[in-house]
Every structure is written in C-alpha cells, then in structure tokens.
C-alpha cells in the first residue's frame, strides 16, 4: 500500500491518496475538534441525491475524523481553462447551480441560513485580520462607524435576494474534470441557504483567476436568463436587480476573503494565498468605485487602505 499527500485546502483538513494495487482512494483527515466530518458526509449525500457528482463516501470514522472517499483524480478545472475553452467550461459549471439550489437540507436537518448575523460575522474577518494584522492599520471610532454603515448596506443587499441552496465556495479549484469531461464538485461541506447570486459570482469573479469584465457580464446575464426561463427565479426579480446583487454579493465575499487570506498567512503560516490578494482587492475596488452609496467607504479605501496595501505587498507580505 502506498500513501501520498495531496495538496490541502484553506481549512484544517488534509488529504492523502491511498493506493493498493490498481485501487486508489482518497483519505480525508478532518481533526474532529476543528472540522465536522459528519456534516461533510451528510452534505455529500444530499448533493448526490439531486444528481450532482461528488466523491462517494466509502467508509468513515467520525471519532477520528477520517473519511475514505472515491478518488476523483487531480484535474482541477482551474488548470484546464484557457481563453478558447473558458466560456464552454463556465457554462457547464453554471449549469450545475440549479441542482445545488435545490438542496436546502441534509440528513442532519435544514442547512444553516446565511442570515444577517452570518453575513456580518464573515465581514468581521476583514476587520479583524486584513486591516489590523496584515496592514497594521489602527481602527479608530470613525473607521469603525464607517465599516458598520458599509457592512449594513452590504447585508441589506445580500438578504434582499431570493434565497436558495448555496455551495459557498463554488470556483475553479473546487470543480474537478472527470474522464468523461463532466464536472464533479468538492469542498461543499459549508453549504448554506443564501443569496441566489453568491455561487455564480464566486465562480465568475474567482479569487484565483480573473476574466475580462465583458466575458463575466455575458455569462452572468446568460445565467440569469436561464434561471428565468426555467422558472427558477421570479419575474419580480429583474435582470437589473440581479446585476446589482451580483456585484454587492461579490463585494461581501471578496472583503471576507481579504481577511481569510490574511488569516491563513499570519495564523496558519500558509503564504501561498498572498499572491492572490491583489486580485481580490482589485475586485473590491471595482465594486466600491461603481456605486455612489459606497463613496465614503471608497474614499477611505483609496486613501488609507490601498497605499498601505501596496507598501505591505512590496515587502513580500
């Protein structure tokens, strides 16, 4: 038997490929004090029940945090994308979301709700890790008040959308190309019920690679049209509303990710995500500069945050 490490993810989980003769499996090590392997298993079953391709659970020991999984290979979508095939692959990926949206519960009960407290808790990661730890910026009462007002506006936008089953980390590193050219979904254990635009913007404004704005806009609008034509979204939620929701939900995600990438570096000693921070910060800037309601936040971000971010990044952090 041969056991070899597979690249991990941004969590505390570790993955190993186990080979015995011609058989190969993946062993997930999810420390039970830090990760919930039973939630992973229940979510996998729920996604498989609606026709999504996920790694089959072959055996598990919840007390040890060990789960033996079907091996889906190593072909992450990210590394097969090019300007020639991206539109096709992204349409296939977006085509998985209507199935994802059906999943609102597992054998453990209803999925958690991406409610106001959840949204604000995620945004707090930006306040706690990106600003004071990564950028070493002091957060005075005036900035705290600005963040409070801005985050409240963002939460309003997130909650105003239709709420559906949501993967919560749907992007090119969590989709795996199978031998028959279908896409399998991984890293789904944090699924919730949340805004209809979240998974689409997570995919199209990927933290790990960026596509031209007109390309993203075309696929965003196509996805809305497909949902509308198939009765998956009501006529009272217009394309204009969806476009706005897409932007603001992306802003919520990207502010959170700024904090997460900073935390991964400073707390977990995972430096690889630093290279992706400029891209994520760029998404934040694009959105806040586009909406007058965010002008005050944008002015602070441009005059205080960006100069410090450039300075810190030039030092290799």
CSV table of N, CA and C in Angstrom, one decimal, residues 178-302:
chain,number,residue,atom,x,y,z
A,178,UNK,N,-13.7,15.2,-14.9
A,178,UNK,CA,-13.7,13.8,-14.9
A,178,UNK,C,-13.3,13.2,-16.3
A,179,UNK,N,-13.0,12.0,-16.4
A,179,UNK,CA,-12.6,11.4,-17.7
A,179,UNK,C,-13.6,11.6,-18.8
A,180,UNK,N,-14.9,11.6,-18.4
A,180,UNK,CA,-16.0,11.8,-19.4
A,180,UNK,C,-16.2,13.3,-19.7
A,181,UNK,N,-15.4,14.2,-19.2
A,181,UNK,CA,-15.5,15.6,-19.3
A,181,UNK,C,-16.6,16.3,-18.5
A,182,UNK,N,-17.2,15.5,-17.6
A,182,UNK,CA,-18.2,16.1,-16.7
A,182,UNK,C,-17.4,16.8,-15.6
A,183,UNK,N,-18.2,17.6,-14.8
A,183,UNK,CA,-17.6,18.3,-13.6
A,183,UNK,C,-18.1,17.7,-12.3
A,184,UNK,N,-17.2,17.4,-11.4
A,184,UNK,CA,-17.5,16.9,-10.1
A,184,UNK,C,-17.3,18.1,-9.1
A,185,UNK,N,-18.0,18.1,-8.0
A,185,UNK,CA,-18.0,19.2,-7.1
A,185,UNK,C,-17.3,18.7,-5.8
A,186,UNK,N,-16.4,19.5,-5.3
A,186,UNK,CA,-15.8,19.2,-4.0
A,186,UNK,C,-15.9,20.4,-3.0
A,187,UNK,N,-15.4,20.2,-1.8
A,187,UNK,CA,-15.3,21.2,-0.8
A,187,UNK,C,-16.7,21.9,-0.5
A,188,UNK,N,-17.7,21.1,-0.4
A,188,UNK,CA,-19.1,21.5,-0.3
A,188,UNK,C,-19.6,21.6,1.1
A,189,UNK,N,-18.8,21.2,2.1
A,189,UNK,CA,-19.4,21.0,3.4
A,189,UNK,C,-19.9,22.2,4.1
A,190,UNK,N,-19.6,23.4,3.6
A,190,UNK,CA,-20.0,24.6,4.2
A,190,UNK,C,-21.3,25.2,3.6
A,191,UNK,N,-22.0,24.3,2.9
A,191,UNK,CA,-23.3,24.7,2.2
A,191,UNK,C,-24.3,25.3,3.1
A,192,UNK,N,-25.0,26.3,2.6
A,192,UNK,CA,-26.0,27.1,3.4
A,192,UNK,C,-27.2,27.4,2.5
A,193,UNK,N,-28.2,28.0,3.1
A,193,UNK,CA,-29.2,28.6,2.3
A,193,UNK,C,-28.9,30.1,2.2
A,194,UNK,N,-28.7,30.6,1.0
A,194,UNK,CA,-28.3,32.0,0.9
A,194,UNK,C,-28.6,32.6,-0.4
A,195,UNK,N,-28.0,33.8,-0.8
A,195,UNK,CA,-28.4,34.6,-1.9
A,195,UNK,C,-28.2,33.9,-3.2
A,196,UNK,N,-29.1,34.0,-4.1
A,196,UNK,CA,-29.1,33.3,-5.4
A,196,UNK,C,-27.9,33.7,-6.3
A,197,UNK,N,-27.3,34.9,-6.1
A,197,UNK,CA,-26.2,35.3,-6.9
A,197,UNK,C,-24.8,34.8,-6.4
A,198,UNK,N,-24.8,34.3,-5.2
A,198,UNK,CA,-23.5,34.0,-4.5
A,198,UNK,C,-22.6,33.1,-5.3
A,199,UNK,N,-23.1,31.9,-5.6
A,199,UNK,CA,-22.2,30.9,-6.2
A,199,UNK,C,-21.8,31.3,-7.6
A,200,UNK,N,-22.7,32.0,-8.3
A,200,UNK,CA,-22.4,32.5,-9.6
A,200,UNK,C,-21.2,33.5,-9.6
A,201,UNK,N,-21.3,34.4,-8.7
A,201,UNK,CA,-20.2,35.5,-8.6
A,201,UNK,C,-18.9,34.8,-8.0
A,202,UNK,N,-19.1,33.8,-7.2
A,202,UNK,CA,-17.9,33.1,-6.7
A,202,UNK,C,-17.1,32.5,-7.8
A,203,UNK,N,-17.9,31.9,-8.8
A,203,UNK,CA,-17.3,31.3,-9.9
A,203,UNK,C,-16.7,32.3,-10.9
A,204,UNK,N,-17.5,33.3,-11.3
A,204,UNK,CA,-17.2,34.2,-12.4
A,204,UNK,C,-16.2,35.2,-12.0
A,205,UNK,N,-16.2,35.6,-10.7
A,205,UNK,CA,-15.2,36.5,-10.2
A,205,UNK,C,-14.3,35.7,-9.2
A,206,UNK,N,-13.6,34.8,-9.7
A,206,UNK,CA,-12.9,33.8,-9.0
A,206,UNK,C,-11.7,34.5,-8.3
A,207,UNK,N,-11.4,34.1,-7.1
A,207,UNK,CA,-10.3,34.7,-6.3
A,207,UNK,C,-8.9,34.2,-6.9
A,208,UNK,N,-8.9,33.2,-7.7
A,208,UNK,CA,-7.7,32.6,-8.2
A,208,UNK,C,-7.3,32.9,-9.6
A,209,UNK,N,-8.3,33.5,-10.4
A,209,UNK,CA,-8.0,33.9,-11.7
A,209,UNK,C,-9.1,34.9,-12.1
A,210,UNK,N,-8.7,35.8,-13.1
A,210,UNK,CA,-9.7,36.9,-13.4
A,210,UNK,C,-9.9,36.9,-14.9
A,211,UNK,N,-11.1,37.1,-15.3
A,211,UNK,CA,-11.5,37.1,-16.7
A,211,UNK,C,-12.0,38.5,-17.1
A,212,UNK,N,-12.0,38.9,-18.4
A,212,UNK,CA,-12.4,40.2,-18.8
A,212,UNK,C,-13.8,40.5,-18.3
A,213,UNK,N,-14.1,41.8,-18.0
A,213,UNK,CA,-15.4,42.1,-17.4
A,213,UNK,C,-16.5,41.8,-18.4
A,214,UNK,N,-16.3,42.0,-19.7
A,214,UNK,CA,-17.4,41.8,-20.7
A,214,UNK,C,-17.7,40.3,-20.8
A,215,UNK,N,-16.7,39.4,-20.6
A,215,UNK,CA,-16.9,38.0,-20.6
A,215,UNK,C,-17.7,37.6,-19.3
A,216,UNK,N,-17.4,38.1,-18.2
A,216,UNK,CA,-18.1,37.8,-17.0
A,216,UNK,C,-19.6,38.3,-17.1
A,217,UNK,N,-19.7,39.5,-17.6
A,217,UNK,CA,-21.1,40.1,-17.8
A,217,UNK,C,-22.0,39.3,-18.7
A,218,UNK,N,-21.4,38.7,-19.8
A,218,UNK,CA,-22.2,37.9,-20.7
A,218,UNK,C,-22.7,36.6,-20.0
A,219,UNK,N,-21.8,36.0,-19.3
A,219,UNK,CA,-22.1,34.7,-18.6
A,219,UNK,C,-23.1,35.0,-17.4
A,220,UNK,N,-22.9,36.1,-16.7
A,220,UNK,CA,-23.8,36.5,-15.7
A,220,UNK,C,-25.2,36.6,-16.2
A,221,UNK,N,-25.3,37.4,-17.3
A,221,UNK,CA,-26.7,37.6,-17.9
A,221,UNK,C,-27.3,36.4,-18.4
A,222,UNK,N,-26.5,35.5,-19.0
A,222,UNK,CA,-27.0,34.2,-19.6
A,222,UNK,C,-27.5,33.4,-18.4
A,223,UNK,N,-26.8,33.4,-17.3
A,223,UNK,CA,-27.2,32.6,-16.2
A,223,UNK,C,-28.6,33.1,-15.6
A,224,UNK,N,-28.7,34.4,-15.6
A,224,UNK,CA,-30.0,34.9,-15.1
A,224,UNK,C,-31.1,34.5,-16.1
A,225,UNK,N,-30.8,34.6,-17.4
A,225,UNK,CA,-31.9,34.3,-18.4
A,225,UNK,C,-32.3,32.8,-18.3
A,226,UNK,N,-31.3,32.0,-18.1
A,226,UNK,CA,-31.6,30.5,-17.9
A,226,UNK,C,-32.5,30.3,-16.7
A,227,UNK,N,-32.1,30.9,-15.6
A,227,UNK,CA,-32.9,30.7,-14.4
A,227,UNK,C,-34.4,31.3,-14.6
A,228,UNK,N,-34.5,32.4,-15.3
A,228,UNK,CA,-35.8,33.0,-15.5
A,228,UNK,C,-36.6,32.1,-16.4
A,229,UNK,N,-36.0,31.7,-17.5
A,229,UNK,CA,-36.8,30.8,-18.5
A,229,UNK,C,-37.2,29.5,-17.9
A,230,UNK,N,-36.5,29.0,-16.9
A,230,UNK,CA,-36.8,27.7,-16.3
A,230,UNK,C,-37.6,27.9,-15.0
A,231,UNK,N,-38.1,29.1,-14.8
A,231,UNK,CA,-38.9,29.3,-13.6
A,231,UNK,C,-38.2,29.2,-12.3
A,232,UNK,N,-36.8,29.3,-12.3
A,232,UNK,CA,-36.1,29.2,-11.1
A,232,UNK,C,-35.9,30.5,-10.3
A,233,UNK,N,-36.4,31.6,-10.9
A,233,UNK,CA,-36.3,32.9,-10.3
A,233,UNK,C,-37.6,33.7,-10.8
A,234,UNK,N,-38.2,34.4,-9.9
A,234,UNK,CA,-39.4,35.1,-10.2
A,234,UNK,C,-39.3,36.3,-11.1
A,235,UNK,N,-40.3,36.6,-11.8
A,235,UNK,CA,-40.3,37.7,-12.7
A,235,UNK,C,-40.1,39.1,-11.9
A,236,UNK,N,-40.4,39.0,-10.6
A,236,UNK,CA,-40.3,40.3,-9.8
A,236,UNK,C,-38.8,40.6,-9.5
A,237,UNK,N,-37.9,39.6,-9.8
A,237,UNK,CA,-36.5,39.9,-9.6
A,237,UNK,C,-35.9,40.1,-10.9
A,238,UNK,N,-35.7,41.3,-11.3
A,238,UNK,CA,-35.3,41.7,-12.6
A,238,UNK,C,-33.8,41.5,-12.9
A,239,UNK,N,-33.4,41.6,-14.2
A,239,UNK,CA,-32.0,41.5,-14.5
A,239,UNK,C,-31.2,42.6,-13.9
A,240,UNK,N,-31.8,43.8,-13.9
A,240,UNK,CA,-31.1,44.9,-13.3
A,240,UNK,C,-30.8,44.6,-11.8
A,241,UNK,N,-31.8,44.1,-11.1
A,241,UNK,CA,-31.7,43.7,-9.7
A,241,UNK,C,-30.6,42.6,-9.5
A,242,UNK,N,-30.6,41.6,-10.4
A,242,UNK,CA,-29.7,40.6,-10.4
A,242,UNK,C,-28.2,41.1,-10.5
A,243,UNK,N,-28.1,42.0,-11.5
A,243,UNK,CA,-26.7,42.5,-11.7
A,243,UNK,C,-26.2,43.3,-10.5
A,244,UNK,N,-27.1,44.0,-9.9
A,244,UNK,CA,-26.7,44.7,-8.6
A,244,UNK,C,-26.4,43.7,-7.5
A,245,UNK,N,-27.2,42.7,-7.4
A,245,UNK,CA,-27.0,41.7,-6.4
A,245,UNK,C,-25.7,41.0,-6.6
A,246,UNK,N,-25.4,40.7,-7.8
A,246,UNK,CA,-24.1,40.0,-8.2
A,246,UNK,C,-22.9,40.8,-7.7
A,247,UNK,N,-23.0,42.1,-7.9
A,247,UNK,CA,-21.9,43.0,-7.5
A,247,UNK,C,-21.7,43.1,-6.0
A,248,UNK,N,-22.8,43.3,-5.4
A,248,UNK,CA,-22.8,43.5,-3.9
A,248,UNK,C,-22.5,42.2,-3.2
A,249,UNK,N,-23.0,41.1,-3.7
A,249,UNK,CA,-22.7,39.8,-3.0
A,249,UNK,C,-21.2,39.5,-3.3
A,250,UNK,N,-20.7,39.8,-4.4
A,250,UNK,CA,-19.3,39.6,-4.7
A,250,UNK,C,-18.4,40.5,-3.8
A,251,UNK,N,-18.9,41.7,-3.5
A,251,UNK,CA,-18.2,42.5,-2.6
A,251,UNK,C,-18.1,41.9,-1.2
A,252,UNK,N,-19.2,41.4,-0.7
A,252,UNK,CA,-19.2,40.7,0.6
A,252,UNK,C,-18.2,39.6,0.6
A,253,UNK,N,-18.2,38.8,-0.4
A,253,UNK,CA,-17.3,37.6,-0.5
A,253,UNK,C,-15.9,38.1,-0.5
A,254,UNK,N,-15.6,39.1,-1.3
A,254,UNK,CA,-14.2,39.5,-1.5
A,254,UNK,C,-13.6,40.2,-0.3
A,255,UNK,N,-14.4,41.0,0.4
A,255,UNK,CA,-14.0,41.6,1.7
A,255,UNK,C,-13.6,40.5,2.7
A,256,UNK,N,-14.5,39.5,2.7
A,256,UNK,CA,-14.3,38.3,3.6
A,256,UNK,C,-13.0,37.6,3.3
A,257,UNK,N,-12.8,37.4,2.0
A,257,UNK,CA,-11.6,36.6,1.5
A,257,UNK,C,-10.3,37.4,1.8
A,258,UNK,N,-10.4,38.7,1.7
A,258,UNK,CA,-9.2,39.5,2.1
A,258,UNK,C,-8.8,39.1,3.5
A,259,UNK,N,-9.8,39.1,4.4
A,259,UNK,CA,-9.5,38.7,5.8
A,259,UNK,C,-9.0,37.2,5.9
A,260,UNK,N,-9.7,36.3,5.2
A,260,UNK,CA,-9.3,34.9,5.2
A,260,UNK,C,-7.9,34.7,4.7
A,261,UNK,N,-7.5,35.3,3.6
A,261,UNK,CA,-6.2,35.1,3.1
A,261,UNK,C,-5.1,35.7,4.1
A,262,UNK,N,-5.5,36.8,4.7
A,262,UNK,CA,-4.6,37.4,5.7
A,262,UNK,C,-4.4,36.4,6.9
A,263,UNK,N,-5.6,35.8,7.3
A,263,UNK,CA,-5.5,34.9,8.5
A,263,UNK,C,-4.7,33.6,8.1
A,264,UNK,N,-4.9,33.1,6.9
A,264,UNK,CA,-4.2,31.9,6.5
A,264,UNK,C,-2.7,32.2,6.6
A,265,UNK,N,-2.2,33.4,6.2
A,265,UNK,CA,-0.8,33.7,6.3
A,265,UNK,C,-0.3,33.9,7.7
A,266,UNK,N,-1.0,34.8,8.4
A,266,UNK,CA,-0.5,35.2,9.7
A,266,UNK,C,-0.7,34.1,10.8
A,267,UNK,N,-1.9,33.4,10.8
A,267,UNK,CA,-2.2,32.5,11.8
A,267,UNK,C,-1.8,31.1,11.5
A,268,UNK,N,-2.0,30.7,10.2
A,268,UNK,CA,-1.8,29.3,9.8
A,268,UNK,C,-0.5,29.1,9.0
A,269,UNK,N,0.3,30.1,8.8
A,269,UNK,CA,1.6,30.0,8.0
A,269,UNK,C,1.4,29.5,6.6
A,270,UNK,N,0.3,29.8,6.0
A,270,UNK,CA,0.0,29.4,4.6
A,270,UNK,C,0.2,30.7,3.7
A,271,UNK,N,1.4,30.8,3.2
A,271,UNK,CA,1.7,32.0,2.4
A,271,UNK,C,1.3,32.0,1.0
A,272,UNK,N,0.9,30.9,0.5
A,272,UNK,CA,0.5,30.8,-1.0
A,272,UNK,C,-0.6,31.7,-1.4
A,273,UNK,N,-1.5,32.0,-0.4
A,273,UNK,CA,-2.7,32.9,-0.8
A,273,UNK,C,-2.3,34.3,-0.9
A,274,UNK,N,-1.1,34.8,-0.5
A,274,UNK,CA,-0.8,36.2,-0.6
A,274,UNK,C,-0.7,36.6,-2.1
A,275,UNK,N,-0.3,35.7,-3.0
A,275,UNK,CA,-0.2,36.1,-4.4
A,275,UNK,C,-1.6,36.4,-5.0
A,276,UNK,N,-2.6,35.9,-4.3
A,276,UNK,CA,-4.0,36.1,-4.9
A,276,UNK,C,-4.7,37.3,-4.3
A,277,UNK,N,-4.1,37.9,-3.2
A,277,UNK,CA,-4.7,39.1,-2.6
A,277,UNK,C,-4.9,40.3,-3.5
A,278,UNK,N,-3.9,40.6,-4.3
A,278,UNK,CA,-4.1,41.8,-5.2
A,278,UNK,C,-5.3,41.6,-6.1
A,279,UNK,N,-5.6,40.4,-6.6
A,279,UNK,CA,-6.7,40.2,-7.4
A,279,UNK,C,-8.0,40.4,-6.6
A,280,UNK,N,-8.1,39.9,-5.4
A,280,UNK,CA,-9.3,40.1,-4.6
A,280,UNK,C,-9.5,41.5,-4.2
A,281,UNK,N,-8.4,42.2,-3.9
A,281,UNK,CA,-8.5,43.6,-3.6
A,281,UNK,C,-9.0,44.4,-4.8
A,282,UNK,N,-8.5,44.0,-6.0
A,282,UNK,CA,-9.0,44.6,-7.2
A,282,UNK,C,-10.5,44.5,-7.4
A,283,UNK,N,-11.0,43.3,-7.1
A,283,UNK,CA,-12.5,43.1,-7.2
A,283,UNK,C,-13.2,44.1,-6.2
A,284,UNK,N,-12.7,44.2,-5.0
A,284,UNK,CA,-13.3,45.1,-4.1
A,284,UNK,C,-13.3,46.6,-4.6
A,285,UNK,N,-12.2,47.0,-5.1
A,285,UNK,CA,-12.1,48.4,-5.6
A,285,UNK,C,-13.0,48.6,-6.8
A,286,UNK,N,-13.1,47.7,-7.7
A,286,UNK,CA,-14.0,47.9,-8.8
A,286,UNK,C,-15.5,48.1,-8.4
A,287,UNK,N,-15.9,47.3,-7.4
A,287,UNK,CA,-17.3,47.4,-6.9
A,287,UNK,C,-17.5,48.7,-6.2
A,288,UNK,N,-16.7,49.0,-5.2
A,288,UNK,CA,-16.9,50.2,-4.4
A,288,UNK,C,-16.9,51.5,-5.2
A,289,UNK,N,-16.1,51.5,-6.2
A,289,UNK,CA,-16.0,52.7,-7.1
A,289,UNK,C,-17.1,52.9,-8.0
A,290,UNK,N,-17.9,51.8,-8.2
A,290,UNK,CA,-19.0,51.8,-9.2
A,290,UNK,C,-20.3,52.3,-8.6
A,291,UNK,N,-20.4,52.3,-7.2
A,291,UNK,CA,-21.7,52.6,-6.6
A,291,UNK,C,-21.6,53.8,-5.7
A,292,UNK,N,-22.4,54.8,-6.0
A,292,UNK,CA,-22.4,56.1,-5.2
A,292,UNK,C,-22.6,55.8,-3.7
A,293,UNK,N,-23.4,54.8,-3.4
A,293,UNK,CA,-23.7,54.6,-2.0
A,293,UNK,C,-22.5,54.2,-1.2
A,294,UNK,N,-21.4,53.8,-1.9
A,294,UNK,CA,-20.2,53.3,-1.3
A,294,UNK,C,-19.1,54.4,-1.4
A,295,UNK,N,-19.5,55.6,-1.7
A,295,UNK,CA,-18.4,56.6,-2.0
A,295,UNK,C,-17.6,56.9,-0.8
A,296,UNK,N,-18.2,57.0,0.4
A,296,UNK,CA,-17.4,57.3,1.6
A,296,UNK,C,-16.5,56.1,1.9
A,297,UNK,N,-16.9,54.9,1.8
A,297,UNK,CA,-16.1,53.8,2.0
A,297,UNK,C,-15.0,53.7,1.0
A,298,UNK,N,-15.3,54.0,-0.3
A,298,UNK,CA,-14.3,54.0,-1.4
A,298,UNK,C,-13.2,55.1,-1.1
A,299,UNK,N,-13.6,56.2,-0.7
A,299,UNK,CA,-12.6,57.3,-0.4
A,299,UNK,C,-11.6,56.8,0.6
A,300,UNK,N,-12.1,56.2,1.7
A,300,UNK,CA,-11.3,55.7,2.8
A,300,UNK,C,-10.4,54.6,2.3
A,301,UNK,N,-11.0,53.7,1.5
A,301,UNK,CA,-10.2,52.6,1.0
A,301,UNK,C,-9.1,53.0,0.0
A,302,UNK,N,-9.4,54.0,-0.8
A,302,UNK,CA,-8.4,54.5,-1.8
A,302,UNK,C,-7.3,55.3,-1.1
